[in-house]
Amino acid sequence: QVQLVESGGGLVQSGGSLRLSCAASGIIYSIGTMGWYRQAPGKQRDVVATITTGGTTNYADSVKGRFTISRDNAQKMVYLQMNTVKPEDTAVYYCNADLKRWLSDKSVNYWGQGTQVTVSS
């Protein structure tokens, strides 16, 4: 089956760094825009960063200058490098991508299972 598999979450101290990874698995013909979203308890799910197939990026104001999104099309991977993390970055982080399956003529939006990031004070 086609799915997004995340890794890299965990506990990190304030001011530290963490890198999240997301791999698109299965027989995939092409990948469109990919992104990272996060949701804290009692809060809505908000976009953190997105990156198009061509490499155009967009960031939430709260993470600009600290986080970097990147992708490796050959490996079907998207990454989120998180630097100078803050306690308010604590949330469940979700990978998102538009995927086109082999022999399919349409893209389908997929979500990863989510990975917990906890930033300690």
Backbone as CSV, one residue per row, in Angstrom:
resi,resn,N_x,N_y,N_z,CA_x,CA_y,CA_z,C_x,C_y,C_z
1,GLN,0.829,-1.188,0.000,0.000,0.000,0.000,0.872,1.250,0.000
2,VAL,0.320,2.335,-0.463,1.000,3.615,-0.467,0.774,4.284,0.881
3,GLN,1.858,4.724,1.502,1.732,5.372,2.791,2.946,6.253,3.068
4,LEU,2.806,7.118,4.077,3.886,7.959,4.556,4.344,7.435,5.909
5,VAL,5.642,7.215,6.049,6.214,6.668,7.267,7.179,7.680,7.862
6,GLU,6.918,8.102,9.100,7.690,9.143,9.748,8.656,8.566,10.772
7,SER,9.717,9.319,11.040,10.678,8.951,12.063,11.409,10.204,12.532
8,GLY,12.086,10.101,13.664,12.928,11.181,14.143,12.383,11.976,15.310
9,GLY,11.135,11.749,15.679,10.577,12.468,16.805,11.172,11.998,18.117
10,GLY,10.945,12.787,19.157,11.456,12.425,20.462,11.553,13.616,21.378
11,LEU,12.347,13.452,22.422,12.541,14.483,23.431,13.838,15.232,23.160
12,VAL,13.769,16.549,23.201,14.945,17.377,22.974,14.889,18.584,23.899
13,GLN,16.045,19.051,24.323,16.111,20.214,25.198,15.899,21.507,24.415
14,SER,15.355,22.502,25.103,15.194,23.814,24.499,16.534,24.326,23.980
15,GLY,16.521,24.827,22.751,17.742,25.304,22.121,18.458,24.256,21.299
16,GLY,18.034,23.016,21.413,18.663,21.934,20.682,18.111,21.769,19.284
17,SER,18.491,20.660,18.648,18.101,20.389,17.270,17.524,18.992,17.135
18,LEU,16.701,18.833,16.111,16.072,17.561,15.823,15.754,17.524,14.338
19,ARG,15.860,16.357,13.725,15.497,16.219,12.322,14.432,15.159,12.158
20,LEU,13.321,15.549,11.574,12.239,14.635,11.265,12.374,14.154,9.823
21,SER,12.048,12.888,9.605,12.098,12.310,8.274,10.756,11.681,7.944
22,CYS,10.405,11.719,6.675,9.172,11.108,6.208,9.446,10.452,4.871
23,ALA,9.154,9.166,4.777,9.377,8.405,3.559,8.048,7.981,2.954
24,ALA,7.896,8.230,1.679,6.739,7.743,0.943,7.048,6.334,0.459
25,SER,6.261,5.370,0.885,6.504,3.984,0.535,5.408,3.454,-0.376
26,GLY,5.715,2.361,-1.050,4.795,1.779,-2.000,5.181,2.120,-3.425
27,ILE,4.381,1.641,-4.367,4.632,1.922,-5.774,4.027,3.275,-6.109
28,ILE,4.885,4.275,-6.236,4.470,5.656,-6.442,5.009,6.161,-7.759
29,TYR,4.128,6.757,-8.551,4.543,7.281,-9.844,5.172,8.662,-9.708
30,SER,4.543,9.529,-8.914,5.067,10.870,-8.725,4.586,11.436,-7.398
31,ILE,5.313,12.440,-6.909,5.001,13.090,-5.652,4.853,14.586,-5.893
32,GLY,3.765,15.136,-5.431,3.550,16.564,-5.555,4.097,17.310,-4.360
33,THR,3.363,18.333,-3.935,3.771,19.122,-2.783,3.814,18.255,-1.522
34,MET,4.836,18.456,-0.705,4.970,17.767,0.566,5.047,18.816,1.671
35,GLY,4.674,18.425,2.877,4.702,19.386,3.957,4.699,18.751,5.327
36,TRP,4.963,19.588,6.313,4.896,19.202,7.707,3.875,20.069,8.420
37,TYR,3.049,19.431,9.233,2.039,20.092,10.032,2.218,19.661,11.477
38,ARG,1.690,20.453,12.402,1.792,20.074,13.806,0.507,20.419,14.540
39,GLN,0.259,19.661,15.597,-0.935,19.848,16.395,-0.616,19.608,17.863
40,ALA,-0.804,20.634,18.673,-0.652,20.522,20.109,-2.007,20.185,20.724
41,PRO,-2.024,19.594,21.922,-3.294,19.247,22.562,-4.230,20.445,22.682
42,GLY,-5.471,20.272,22.255,-6.448,21.340,22.321,-6.300,22.403,21.262
43,LYS,-5.363,22.227,20.341,-5.120,23.203,19.292,-5.451,22.618,17.924
44,GLN,-5.628,23.490,16.955,-5.858,23.047,15.593,-4.556,22.586,14.963
45,ARG,-4.682,21.805,13.897,-3.505,21.374,13.160,-3.065,22.502,12.227
46,ASP,-1.850,22.965,12.402,-1.333,24.095,11.645,-0.178,23.677,10.748
47,VAL,-0.059,24.360,9.627,1.052,24.094,8.726,2.342,24.626,9.333
48,VAL,3.393,23.848,9.213,4.722,24.263,9.651,5.547,24.716,8.457
49,ALA,5.577,23.882,7.427,6.344,24.182,6.226,5.861,23.304,5.086
50,THR,5.961,23.835,3.878,5.644,23.061,2.685,6.740,23.241,1.656
51,ILE,6.840,22.280,0.750,7.826,22.358,-0.315,7.237,21.731,-1.570
52,THR,7.324,22.449,-2.676,6.793,21.956,-3.936,7.778,21.010,-4.598
53,THR,7.327,20.390,-5.681,8.194,19.493,-6.435,9.455,20.210,-6.904
54,GLY,9.305,21.468,-7.288,10.436,22.242,-7.760,11.309,22.830,-6.670
55,GLY,10.921,22.669,-5.405,11.746,23.132,-4.306,11.331,24.458,-3.689
56,THR,10.205,25.026,-4.106,9.714,26.253,-3.498,9.183,25.965,-2.101
57,THR,9.636,26.732,-1.114,9.269,26.489,0.280,8.434,27.617,0.853
58,ASN,7.616,27.266,1.830,6.861,28.221,2.623,6.922,27.785,4.077
59,TYR,7.027,28.761,4.983,7.158,28.481,6.400,6.165,29.289,7.209
60,ALA,5.697,28.692,8.301,4.940,29.448,9.274,5.846,30.496,9.904
61,ASP,5.281,31.649,10.232,6.084,32.719,10.809,6.808,32.277,12.085
62,SER,6.190,31.396,12.841,6.744,30.979,14.114,8.015,30.142,13.985
63,VAL,8.287,29.609,12.792,9.458,28.746,12.625,10.467,29.298,11.634
64,LYS,10.168,30.420,11.005,11.086,30.998,10.033,12.434,31.303,10.680
65,GLY,13.488,30.915,9.991,14.829,31.129,10.502,15.327,30.033,11.412
66,ARG,14.442,29.137,11.832,14.830,28.054,12.730,14.666,26.678,12.093
67,PHE,13.607,26.493,11.317,13.322,25.201,10.691,13.615,25.263,9.200
68,THR,14.009,24.133,8.637,14.255,24.024,7.210,13.624,22.752,6.671
69,ILE,12.787,22.895,5.651,12.197,21.738,5.000,12.984,21.439,3.731
70,SER,13.173,20.169,3.448,13.879,19.759,2.242,13.303,18.438,1.754
71,ARG,13.626,18.083,0.520,13.125,16.827,-0.026,14.170,16.174,-0.908
72,ASP,14.055,14.869,-1.028,14.908,14.078,-1.893,13.967,13.264,-2.764
73,ASN,13.765,13.718,-3.982,12.788,13.074,-4.853,13.190,11.646,-5.217
74,ALA,14.490,11.408,-5.388,14.950,10.066,-5.735,14.659,9.074,-4.615
75,GLN,14.808,9.519,-3.374,14.552,8.665,-2.220,13.116,8.751,-1.734
76,LYS,12.319,9.635,-2.344,10.925,9.838,-1.955,10.832,10.203,-0.478
77,MET,11.658,11.167,-0.086,11.750,11.587,1.309,11.527,13.088,1.452
78,VAL,10.994,13.486,2.588,10.926,14.884,2.970,11.435,14.987,4.400
79,TYR,12.161,16.071,4.684,12.785,16.247,5.984,12.378,17.580,6.587
80,LEU,12.430,17.633,7.899,12.262,18.893,8.615,13.406,19.006,9.613
81,GLN,14.352,19.893,9.327,15.443,20.171,10.245,14.987,21.239,11.214
82,MET,14.958,20.896,12.488,14.473,21.787,13.525,15.651,22.231,14.379
83,ASN,15.985,23.506,14.308,17.076,24.071,15.090,16.540,25.086,16.086
84,THR,17.304,25.295,17.139,16.932,26.249,18.182,15.478,26.041,18.593
85,VAL,15.153,24.814,18.933,13.771,24.494,19.267,13.362,25.162,20.575
86,LYS,12.071,25.429,20.690,11.489,26.077,21.852,10.402,25.187,22.438
87,PRO,10.075,25.371,23.719,8.995,24.573,24.313,7.683,24.670,23.539
88,GLU,7.396,25.818,22.945,6.169,25.979,22.182,6.167,25.193,20.877
89,ASP,7.296,24.583,20.512,7.343,23.700,19.358,6.810,22.307,19.687
90,THR,6.568,22.032,20.954,6.061,20.731,21.369,4.709,20.456,20.720
91,ALA,4.606,19.336,20.023,3.385,18.978,19.313,3.579,17.625,18.648
92,VAL,2.486,17.086,18.121,2.574,15.951,17.224,2.777,16.495,15.818
93,TYR,3.813,16.035,15.159,4.145,16.508,13.824,3.701,15.477,12.788
94,TYR,3.020,15.959,11.758,2.467,15.095,10.725,3.075,15.416,9.367
95,CYS,3.438,14.386,8.655,3.885,14.518,7.278,2.673,14.483,6.356
96,ASN,2.714,15.266,5.295,1.623,15.318,4.333,2.196,15.367,2.923
97,ALA,1.534,14.679,1.997,2.017,14.687,0.623,0.908,14.336,-0.345
98,ASP,0.999,14.894,-1.540,0.147,14.507,-2.654,0.890,13.444,-3.449
99,LEU,0.310,12.246,-3.538,0.953,11.116,-4.195,0.113,10.601,-5.345
100,LYS,0.786,10.237,-6.423,0.133,9.604,-7.544,0.656,8.179,-7.658
101,ARG,-0.236,7.214,-7.547,0.149,5.812,-7.644,0.410,5.406,-9.086
102,TRP,1.184,4.350,-9.232,1.479,3.806,-10.547,0.195,3.405,-11.254
103,LEU,0.039,3.823,-12.494,-1.124,3.559,-13.339,-2.355,4.371,-12.944
104,SER,-2.212,5.293,-12.020,-3.304,6.166,-11.626,-3.193,7.502,-12.351
105,ASP,-4.342,8.115,-12.622,-4.350,9.396,-13.321,-4.669,10.565,-12.397
106,LYS,-4.703,10.330,-11.093,-5.007,11.393,-10.154,-4.134,11.293,-8.908
107,SER,-3.904,12.450,-8.295,-3.161,12.504,-7.047,-4.110,12.379,-5.865
108,VAL,-3.615,11.759,-4.810,-4.366,11.597,-3.576,-3.539,12.152,-2.426
109,ASN,-4.182,12.909,-1.555,-3.487,13.478,-0.418,-3.374,12.459,0.711
110,TYR,-2.163,12.312,1.266,-1.898,11.353,2.325,-1.343,12.052,3.552
111,TRP,-1.637,11.481,4.711,-1.086,11.922,5.989,-0.274,10.803,6.618
112,GLY,0.817,11.173,7.263,1.553,10.224,8.072,0.837,9.982,9.383
113,GLN,1.366,9.061,10.168,0.721,8.688,11.430,0.977,9.700,12.538
114,GLY,1.932,10.567,12.359,2.291,11.558,13.356,3.418,11.073,14.249
115,THR,4.292,11.991,14.628,5.384,11.679,15.536,5.483,12.778,16.590
116,GLN,5.629,12.365,17.837,5.639,13.311,18.950,7.000,13.990,19.069
117,VAL,6.980,15.307,19.158,8.171,16.097,19.462,7.913,16.840,20.762
118,THR,8.759,16.602,21.740,8.629,17.258,23.036,9.900,18.041,23.329
119,VAL,9.750,19.331,23.578,10.881,20.203,23.875,10.824,20.560,25.352
120,SER,11.834,20.164,26.088,11.886,20.422,27.514,12.527,21.772,27.802
121,SER,12.096,22.396,28.902,12.623,23.699,29.296,13.972,23.570,29.972
